[in-house]
Coordinates of C-alpha atoms in Angstrom, one line a residue:
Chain P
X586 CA 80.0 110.7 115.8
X587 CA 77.2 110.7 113.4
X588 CA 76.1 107.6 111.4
X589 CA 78.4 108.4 108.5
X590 CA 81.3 108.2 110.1
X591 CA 80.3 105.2 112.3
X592 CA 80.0 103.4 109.3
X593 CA 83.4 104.6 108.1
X594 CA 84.8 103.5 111.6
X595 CA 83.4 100.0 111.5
X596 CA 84.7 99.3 108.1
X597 CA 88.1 100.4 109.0
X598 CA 88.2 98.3 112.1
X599 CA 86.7 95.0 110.3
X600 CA 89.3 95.3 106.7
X601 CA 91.9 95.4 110.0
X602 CA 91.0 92.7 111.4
X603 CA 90.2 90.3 108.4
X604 CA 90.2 91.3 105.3
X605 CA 87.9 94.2 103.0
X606 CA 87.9 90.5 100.9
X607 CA 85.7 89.2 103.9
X608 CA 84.3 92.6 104.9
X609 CA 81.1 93.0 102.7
X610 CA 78.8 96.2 103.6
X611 CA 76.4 93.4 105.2
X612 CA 79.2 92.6 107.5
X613 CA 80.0 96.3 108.2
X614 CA 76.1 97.1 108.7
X615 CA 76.2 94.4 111.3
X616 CA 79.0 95.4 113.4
X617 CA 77.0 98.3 114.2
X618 CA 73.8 97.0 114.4
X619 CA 72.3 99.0 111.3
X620 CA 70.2 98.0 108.3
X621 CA 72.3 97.2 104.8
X622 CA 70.0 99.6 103.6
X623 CA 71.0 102.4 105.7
X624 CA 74.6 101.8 105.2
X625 CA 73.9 101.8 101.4
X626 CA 71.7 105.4 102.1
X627 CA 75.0 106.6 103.2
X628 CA 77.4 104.8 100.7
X629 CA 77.2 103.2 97.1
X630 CA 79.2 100.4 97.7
X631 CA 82.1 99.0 99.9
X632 CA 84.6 100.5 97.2
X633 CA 83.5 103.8 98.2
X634 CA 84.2 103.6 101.8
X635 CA 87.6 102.0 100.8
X636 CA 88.3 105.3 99.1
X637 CA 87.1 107.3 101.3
X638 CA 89.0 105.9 104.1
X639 CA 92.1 106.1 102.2
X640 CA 91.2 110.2 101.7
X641 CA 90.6 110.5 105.6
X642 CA 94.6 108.4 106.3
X643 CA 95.9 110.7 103.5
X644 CA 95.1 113.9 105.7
X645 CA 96.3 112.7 109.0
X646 CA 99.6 112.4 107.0
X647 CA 100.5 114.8 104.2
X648 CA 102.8 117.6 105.9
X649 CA 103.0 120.5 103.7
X650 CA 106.8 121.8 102.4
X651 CA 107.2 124.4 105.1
X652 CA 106.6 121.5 107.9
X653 CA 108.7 118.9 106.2
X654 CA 111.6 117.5 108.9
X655 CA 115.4 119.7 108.4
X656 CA 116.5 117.0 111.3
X657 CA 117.2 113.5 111.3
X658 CA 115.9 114.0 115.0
X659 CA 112.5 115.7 113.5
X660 CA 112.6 113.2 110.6
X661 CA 112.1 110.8 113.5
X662 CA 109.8 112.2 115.2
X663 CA 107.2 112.7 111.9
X664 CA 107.9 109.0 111.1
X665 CA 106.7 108.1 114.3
X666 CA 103.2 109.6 113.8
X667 CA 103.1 108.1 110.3
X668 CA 103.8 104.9 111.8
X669 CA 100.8 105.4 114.2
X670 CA 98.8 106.5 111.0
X671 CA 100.0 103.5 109.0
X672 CA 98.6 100.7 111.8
X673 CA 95.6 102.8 112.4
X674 CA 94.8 101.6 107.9
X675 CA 97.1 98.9 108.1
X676 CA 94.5 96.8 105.6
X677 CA 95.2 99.4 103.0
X678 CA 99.1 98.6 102.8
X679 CA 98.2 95.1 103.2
X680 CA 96.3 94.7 100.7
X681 CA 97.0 97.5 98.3
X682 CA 97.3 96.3 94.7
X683 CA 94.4 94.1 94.7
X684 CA 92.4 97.0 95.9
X685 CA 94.0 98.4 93.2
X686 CA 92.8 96.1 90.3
X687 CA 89.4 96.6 92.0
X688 CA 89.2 100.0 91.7
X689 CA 90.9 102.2 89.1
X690 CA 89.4 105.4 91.0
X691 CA 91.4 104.6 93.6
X692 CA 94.3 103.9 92.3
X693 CA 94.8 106.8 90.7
X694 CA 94.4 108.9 93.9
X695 CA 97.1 106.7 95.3
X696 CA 99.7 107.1 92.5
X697 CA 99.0 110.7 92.4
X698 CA 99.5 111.1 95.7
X699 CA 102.7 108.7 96.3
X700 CA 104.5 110.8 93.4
X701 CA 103.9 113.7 95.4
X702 CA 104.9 111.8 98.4
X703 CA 108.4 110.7 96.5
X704 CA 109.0 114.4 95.5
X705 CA 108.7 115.3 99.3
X706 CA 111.5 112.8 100.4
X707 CA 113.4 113.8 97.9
X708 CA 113.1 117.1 99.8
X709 CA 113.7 116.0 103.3
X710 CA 116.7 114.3 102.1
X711 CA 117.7 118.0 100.1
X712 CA 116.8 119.8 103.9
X713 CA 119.3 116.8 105.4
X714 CA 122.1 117.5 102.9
X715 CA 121.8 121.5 103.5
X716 CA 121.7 121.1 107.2
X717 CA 125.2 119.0 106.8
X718 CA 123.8 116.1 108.1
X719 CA 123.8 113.7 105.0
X720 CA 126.2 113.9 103.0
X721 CA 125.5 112.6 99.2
X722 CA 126.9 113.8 96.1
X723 CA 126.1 111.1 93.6
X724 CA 122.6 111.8 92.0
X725 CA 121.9 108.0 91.7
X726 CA 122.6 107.4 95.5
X727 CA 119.6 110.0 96.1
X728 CA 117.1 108.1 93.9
X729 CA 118.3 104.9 95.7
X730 CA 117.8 106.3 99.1
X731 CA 114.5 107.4 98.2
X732 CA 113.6 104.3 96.4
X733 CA 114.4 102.7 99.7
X734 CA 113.0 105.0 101.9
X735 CA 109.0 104.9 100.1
X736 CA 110.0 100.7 99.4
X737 CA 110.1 100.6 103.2
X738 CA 107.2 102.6 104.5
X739 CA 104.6 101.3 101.8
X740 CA 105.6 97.7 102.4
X741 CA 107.8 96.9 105.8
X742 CA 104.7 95.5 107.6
X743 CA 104.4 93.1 104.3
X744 CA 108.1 92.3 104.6
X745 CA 107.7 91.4 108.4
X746 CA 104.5 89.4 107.3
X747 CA 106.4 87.1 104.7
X748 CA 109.0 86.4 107.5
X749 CA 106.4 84.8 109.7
X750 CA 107.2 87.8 112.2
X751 CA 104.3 88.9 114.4
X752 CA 103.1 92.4 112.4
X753 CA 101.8 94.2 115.6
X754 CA 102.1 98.2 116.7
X755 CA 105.7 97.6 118.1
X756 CA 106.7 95.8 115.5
X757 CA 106.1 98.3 113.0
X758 CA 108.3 100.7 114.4
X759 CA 111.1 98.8 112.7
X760 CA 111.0 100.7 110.1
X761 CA 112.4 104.0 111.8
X762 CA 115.8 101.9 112.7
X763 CA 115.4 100.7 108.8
X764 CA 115.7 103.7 107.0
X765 CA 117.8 104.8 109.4
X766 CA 120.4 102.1 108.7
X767 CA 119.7 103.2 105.0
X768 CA 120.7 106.4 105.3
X769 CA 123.6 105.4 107.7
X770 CA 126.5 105.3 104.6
X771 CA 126.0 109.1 104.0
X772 CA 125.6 110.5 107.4
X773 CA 128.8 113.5 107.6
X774 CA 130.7 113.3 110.7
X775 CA 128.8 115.2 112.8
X776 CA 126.1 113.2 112.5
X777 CA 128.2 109.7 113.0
Chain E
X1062 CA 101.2 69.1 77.5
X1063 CA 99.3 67.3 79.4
X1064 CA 95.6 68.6 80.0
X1065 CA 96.4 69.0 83.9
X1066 CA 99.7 71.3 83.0
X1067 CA 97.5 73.3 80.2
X1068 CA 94.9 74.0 82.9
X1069 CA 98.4 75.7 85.3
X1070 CA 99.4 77.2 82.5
X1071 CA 95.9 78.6 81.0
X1072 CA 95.5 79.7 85.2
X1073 CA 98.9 81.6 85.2
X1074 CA 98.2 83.9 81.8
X1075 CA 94.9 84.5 83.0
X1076 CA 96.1 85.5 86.3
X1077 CA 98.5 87.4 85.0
X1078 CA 96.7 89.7 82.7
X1079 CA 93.9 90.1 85.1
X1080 CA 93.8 89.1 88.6
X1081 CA 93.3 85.7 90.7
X1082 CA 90.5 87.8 91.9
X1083 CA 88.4 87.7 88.9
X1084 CA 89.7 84.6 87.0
X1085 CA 87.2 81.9 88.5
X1086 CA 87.9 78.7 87.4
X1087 CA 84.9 79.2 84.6
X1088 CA 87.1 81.5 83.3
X1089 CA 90.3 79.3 83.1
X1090 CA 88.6 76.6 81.7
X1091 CA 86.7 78.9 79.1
X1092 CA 90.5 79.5 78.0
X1093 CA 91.4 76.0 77.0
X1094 CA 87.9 75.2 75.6
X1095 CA 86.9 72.4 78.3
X1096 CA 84.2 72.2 80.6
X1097 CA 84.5 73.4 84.3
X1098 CA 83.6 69.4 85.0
X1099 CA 86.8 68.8 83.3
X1100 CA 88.9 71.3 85.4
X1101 CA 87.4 70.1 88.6
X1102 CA 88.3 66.4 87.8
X1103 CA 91.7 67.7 87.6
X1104 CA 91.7 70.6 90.6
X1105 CA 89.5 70.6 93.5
X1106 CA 89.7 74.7 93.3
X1107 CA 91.0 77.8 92.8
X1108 CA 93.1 78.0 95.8
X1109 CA 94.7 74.4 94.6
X1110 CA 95.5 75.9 91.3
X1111 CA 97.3 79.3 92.6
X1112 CA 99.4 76.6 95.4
X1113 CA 100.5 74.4 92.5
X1114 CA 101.8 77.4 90.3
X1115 CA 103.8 78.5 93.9
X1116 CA 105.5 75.3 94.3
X1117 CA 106.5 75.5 90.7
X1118 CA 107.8 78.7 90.6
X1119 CA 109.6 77.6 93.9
X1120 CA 111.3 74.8 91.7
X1121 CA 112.4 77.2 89.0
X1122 CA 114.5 79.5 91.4
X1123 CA 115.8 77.7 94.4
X1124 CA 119.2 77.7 94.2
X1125 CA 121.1 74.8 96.6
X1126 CA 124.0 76.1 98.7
X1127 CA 126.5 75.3 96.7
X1128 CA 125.7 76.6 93.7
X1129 CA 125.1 80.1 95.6
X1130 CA 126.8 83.1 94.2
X1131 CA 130.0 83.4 94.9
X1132 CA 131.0 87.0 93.1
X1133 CA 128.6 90.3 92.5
X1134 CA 129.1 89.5 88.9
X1135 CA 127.6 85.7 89.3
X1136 CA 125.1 87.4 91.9
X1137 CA 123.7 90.1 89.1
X1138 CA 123.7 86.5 86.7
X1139 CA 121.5 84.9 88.9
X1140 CA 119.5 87.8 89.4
X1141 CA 118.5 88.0 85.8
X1142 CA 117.3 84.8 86.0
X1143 CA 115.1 85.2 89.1
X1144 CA 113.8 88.7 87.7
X1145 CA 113.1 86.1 84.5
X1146 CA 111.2 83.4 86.6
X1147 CA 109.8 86.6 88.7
X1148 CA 107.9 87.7 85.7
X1149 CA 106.0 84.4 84.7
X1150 CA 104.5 84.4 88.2
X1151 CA 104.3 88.3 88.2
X1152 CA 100.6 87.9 89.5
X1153 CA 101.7 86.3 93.1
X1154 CA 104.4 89.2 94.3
X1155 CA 101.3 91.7 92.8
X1156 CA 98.6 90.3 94.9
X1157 CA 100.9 88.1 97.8
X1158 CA 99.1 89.1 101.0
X1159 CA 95.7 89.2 99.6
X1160 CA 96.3 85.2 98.7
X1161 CA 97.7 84.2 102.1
X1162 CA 94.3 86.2 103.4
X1163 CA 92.7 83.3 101.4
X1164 CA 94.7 80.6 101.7
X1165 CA 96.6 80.0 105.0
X1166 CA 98.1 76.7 103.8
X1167 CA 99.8 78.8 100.9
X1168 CA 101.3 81.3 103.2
X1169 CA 102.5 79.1 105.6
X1170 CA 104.3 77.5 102.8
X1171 CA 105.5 80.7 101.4
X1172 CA 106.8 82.2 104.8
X1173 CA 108.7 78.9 105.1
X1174 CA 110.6 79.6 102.3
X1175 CA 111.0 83.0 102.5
X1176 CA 112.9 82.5 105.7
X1177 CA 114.9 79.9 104.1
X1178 CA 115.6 82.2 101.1
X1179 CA 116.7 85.4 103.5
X1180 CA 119.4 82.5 105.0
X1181 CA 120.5 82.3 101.8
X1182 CA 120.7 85.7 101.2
X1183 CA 122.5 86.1 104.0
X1184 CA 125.0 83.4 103.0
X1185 CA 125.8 85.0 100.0
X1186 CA 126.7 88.3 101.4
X1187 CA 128.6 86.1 103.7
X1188 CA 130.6 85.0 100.5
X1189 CA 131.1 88.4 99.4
X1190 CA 132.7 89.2 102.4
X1191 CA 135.0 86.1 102.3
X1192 CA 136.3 86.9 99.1
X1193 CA 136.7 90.4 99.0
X1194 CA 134.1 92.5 97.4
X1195 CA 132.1 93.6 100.6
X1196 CA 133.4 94.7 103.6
X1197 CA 130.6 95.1 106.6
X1198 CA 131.8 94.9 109.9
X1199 CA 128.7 95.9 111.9
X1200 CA 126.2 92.5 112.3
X1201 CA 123.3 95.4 111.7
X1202 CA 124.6 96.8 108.5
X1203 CA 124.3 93.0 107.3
X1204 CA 121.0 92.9 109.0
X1205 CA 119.7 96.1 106.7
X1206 CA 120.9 94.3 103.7
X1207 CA 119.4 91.6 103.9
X1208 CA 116.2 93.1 104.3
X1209 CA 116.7 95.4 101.7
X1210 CA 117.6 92.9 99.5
X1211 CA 114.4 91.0 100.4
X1212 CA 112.4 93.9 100.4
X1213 CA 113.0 94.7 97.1
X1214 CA 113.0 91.6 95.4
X1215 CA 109.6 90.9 97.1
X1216 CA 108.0 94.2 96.2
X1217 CA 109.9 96.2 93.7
X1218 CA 107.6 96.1 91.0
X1219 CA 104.6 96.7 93.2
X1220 CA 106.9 100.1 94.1
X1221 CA 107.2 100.7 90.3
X1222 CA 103.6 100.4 90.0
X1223 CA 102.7 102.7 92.8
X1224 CA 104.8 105.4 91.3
X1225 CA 102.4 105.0 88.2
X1226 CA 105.6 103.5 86.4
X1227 CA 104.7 100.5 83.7
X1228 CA 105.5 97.3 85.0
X1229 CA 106.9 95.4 82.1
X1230 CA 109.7 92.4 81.6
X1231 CA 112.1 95.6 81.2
X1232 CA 111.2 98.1 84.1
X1233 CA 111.6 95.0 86.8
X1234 CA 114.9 94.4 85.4
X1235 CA 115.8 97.8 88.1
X1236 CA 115.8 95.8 91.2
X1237 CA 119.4 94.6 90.2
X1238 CA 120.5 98.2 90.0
X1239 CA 118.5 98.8 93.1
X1240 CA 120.6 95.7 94.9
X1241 CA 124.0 96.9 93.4
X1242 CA 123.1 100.1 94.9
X1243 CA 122.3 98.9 98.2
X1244 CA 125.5 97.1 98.3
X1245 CA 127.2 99.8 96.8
X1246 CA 128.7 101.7 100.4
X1247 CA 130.3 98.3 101.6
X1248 CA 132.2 97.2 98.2
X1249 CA 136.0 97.0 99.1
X1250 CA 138.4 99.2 97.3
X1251 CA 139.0 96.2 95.0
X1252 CA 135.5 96.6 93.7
X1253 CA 134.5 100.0 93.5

């Protein structure tokens, strides 16, 4: 691992474990026993590594069209690996909107890429409907479902958090049996 | 007003517009023309301020059991008013966990009542079922519900701003059709 992505590593691991509040680059410098000014040869400020660890989660979990789930079984299966994705950044989803008013450059990236997200569950749901396993013929039941399905996975670990519930890697998984139960109302008979 | 309430309220537009982040108390004291003496005679900090604006929020939507809704129609009518109430405060559901990162007496307070607030929830889905309008056999489908329910009125407008949508008095009014549709697979025959 070179020294760029050490740094990159370190941040990540102390925004997780307190806060990119309490996280200044001093603090990250220190975790790995380097100078501030090294870490600030490598990167401007600590709003840059934020961005550019969103940009490194945001690889490990875009699936293009062709490899989006036709299943409820494969759905399940690529919602487990987001999940693992999700813990690995958790203090992005924790903290989202205030990184938000800190950094418009982010923020942007994120909206951009969330529409794009939307648009993609949209098309899982399409895949489920083809392959007879939803069934859903209202157009306003769609946008809930997928309203509820991005509602869940950008903010489930806050929800478990505001319930005094322990937000840990098991816990987390809740949100599989979550959108399950969402989608539960439009499952055909076959899939019942 | 007194000069203590004009200090809250000079705090909550500020917060509002910008962010608790970056409205020191400088800042909200700047806003009502006194010296930051003067505000700290009145508030030992920040962190005081943000608490005192919880607990009255807390006042203006805390409904006791009995006066819990009874009907979906007398549910959407107090919805309107929490979605009212909702928007004064509109700074606390942006940046929530970020101020329990900084405050752990504030979201011990908070988590208290937001398990308090999903009983209620709970009971008024309970009264739905009693007379009528829902019908949900399965203790799990009540269990999705009420997280759904709590899921969305905690963090539906920070969904509408992650989807680039604006977030205005208007656009948050949606979480009542996003409730209604949540409900909308267990309303009896009498309702649909």
């Amino acid at each position: 691992m070179s020294r760029k992505e050490a740094i990159l590593e370190a941040a990540r691991e102390l925004f997780n474990e307190t806060s990119t509040q309490s996280s200044t680059t001093n603090h990250i410098a220190k975790a790995i026993g380097i100078s501030p000014g090294n870490l600030h040869y490598h990167y401007k400020n600590r709003e840059e590594i934020i961005r550019l660890l969103y940009i490194q989660m945001r690889k490990e979990t875009t699936l293009s069209v062709d490899e989006l789930p036709k299943s409820i079984a494969t759905l399940h299966e690529h919602e487990k690996i987001l999940i693992k994705v999700q813990w690995k950044y958790r203090f992005f989803f924790k903290e989202m909107l205030s990184l938000f008013a800190r950094d418009s450059e982010l923020e942007d990236l994120y909206i951009k890429d969330n529409i794009a997200h939307r648009r993609r569950i949209r098309q899982v749901l399409n895949n489920l409907i083809i392959n007879e396993e939803l069934t859903i013929t209202d157009e306003e039941d769609i946008d809930f479902l997928v309203d509820s399905i991005s509602l869940s996975w950008q903010f489930y670990s806050s929800l478990l958090h505001t319930i005094g519930q322990e937000v840990d890697a098991d816990s987390v998984q809740k949100v599989i049996k979550y959108t399950s139960a969402a989608m539960k109302p439009y499952l055909t008979k076959k899939r019942k």
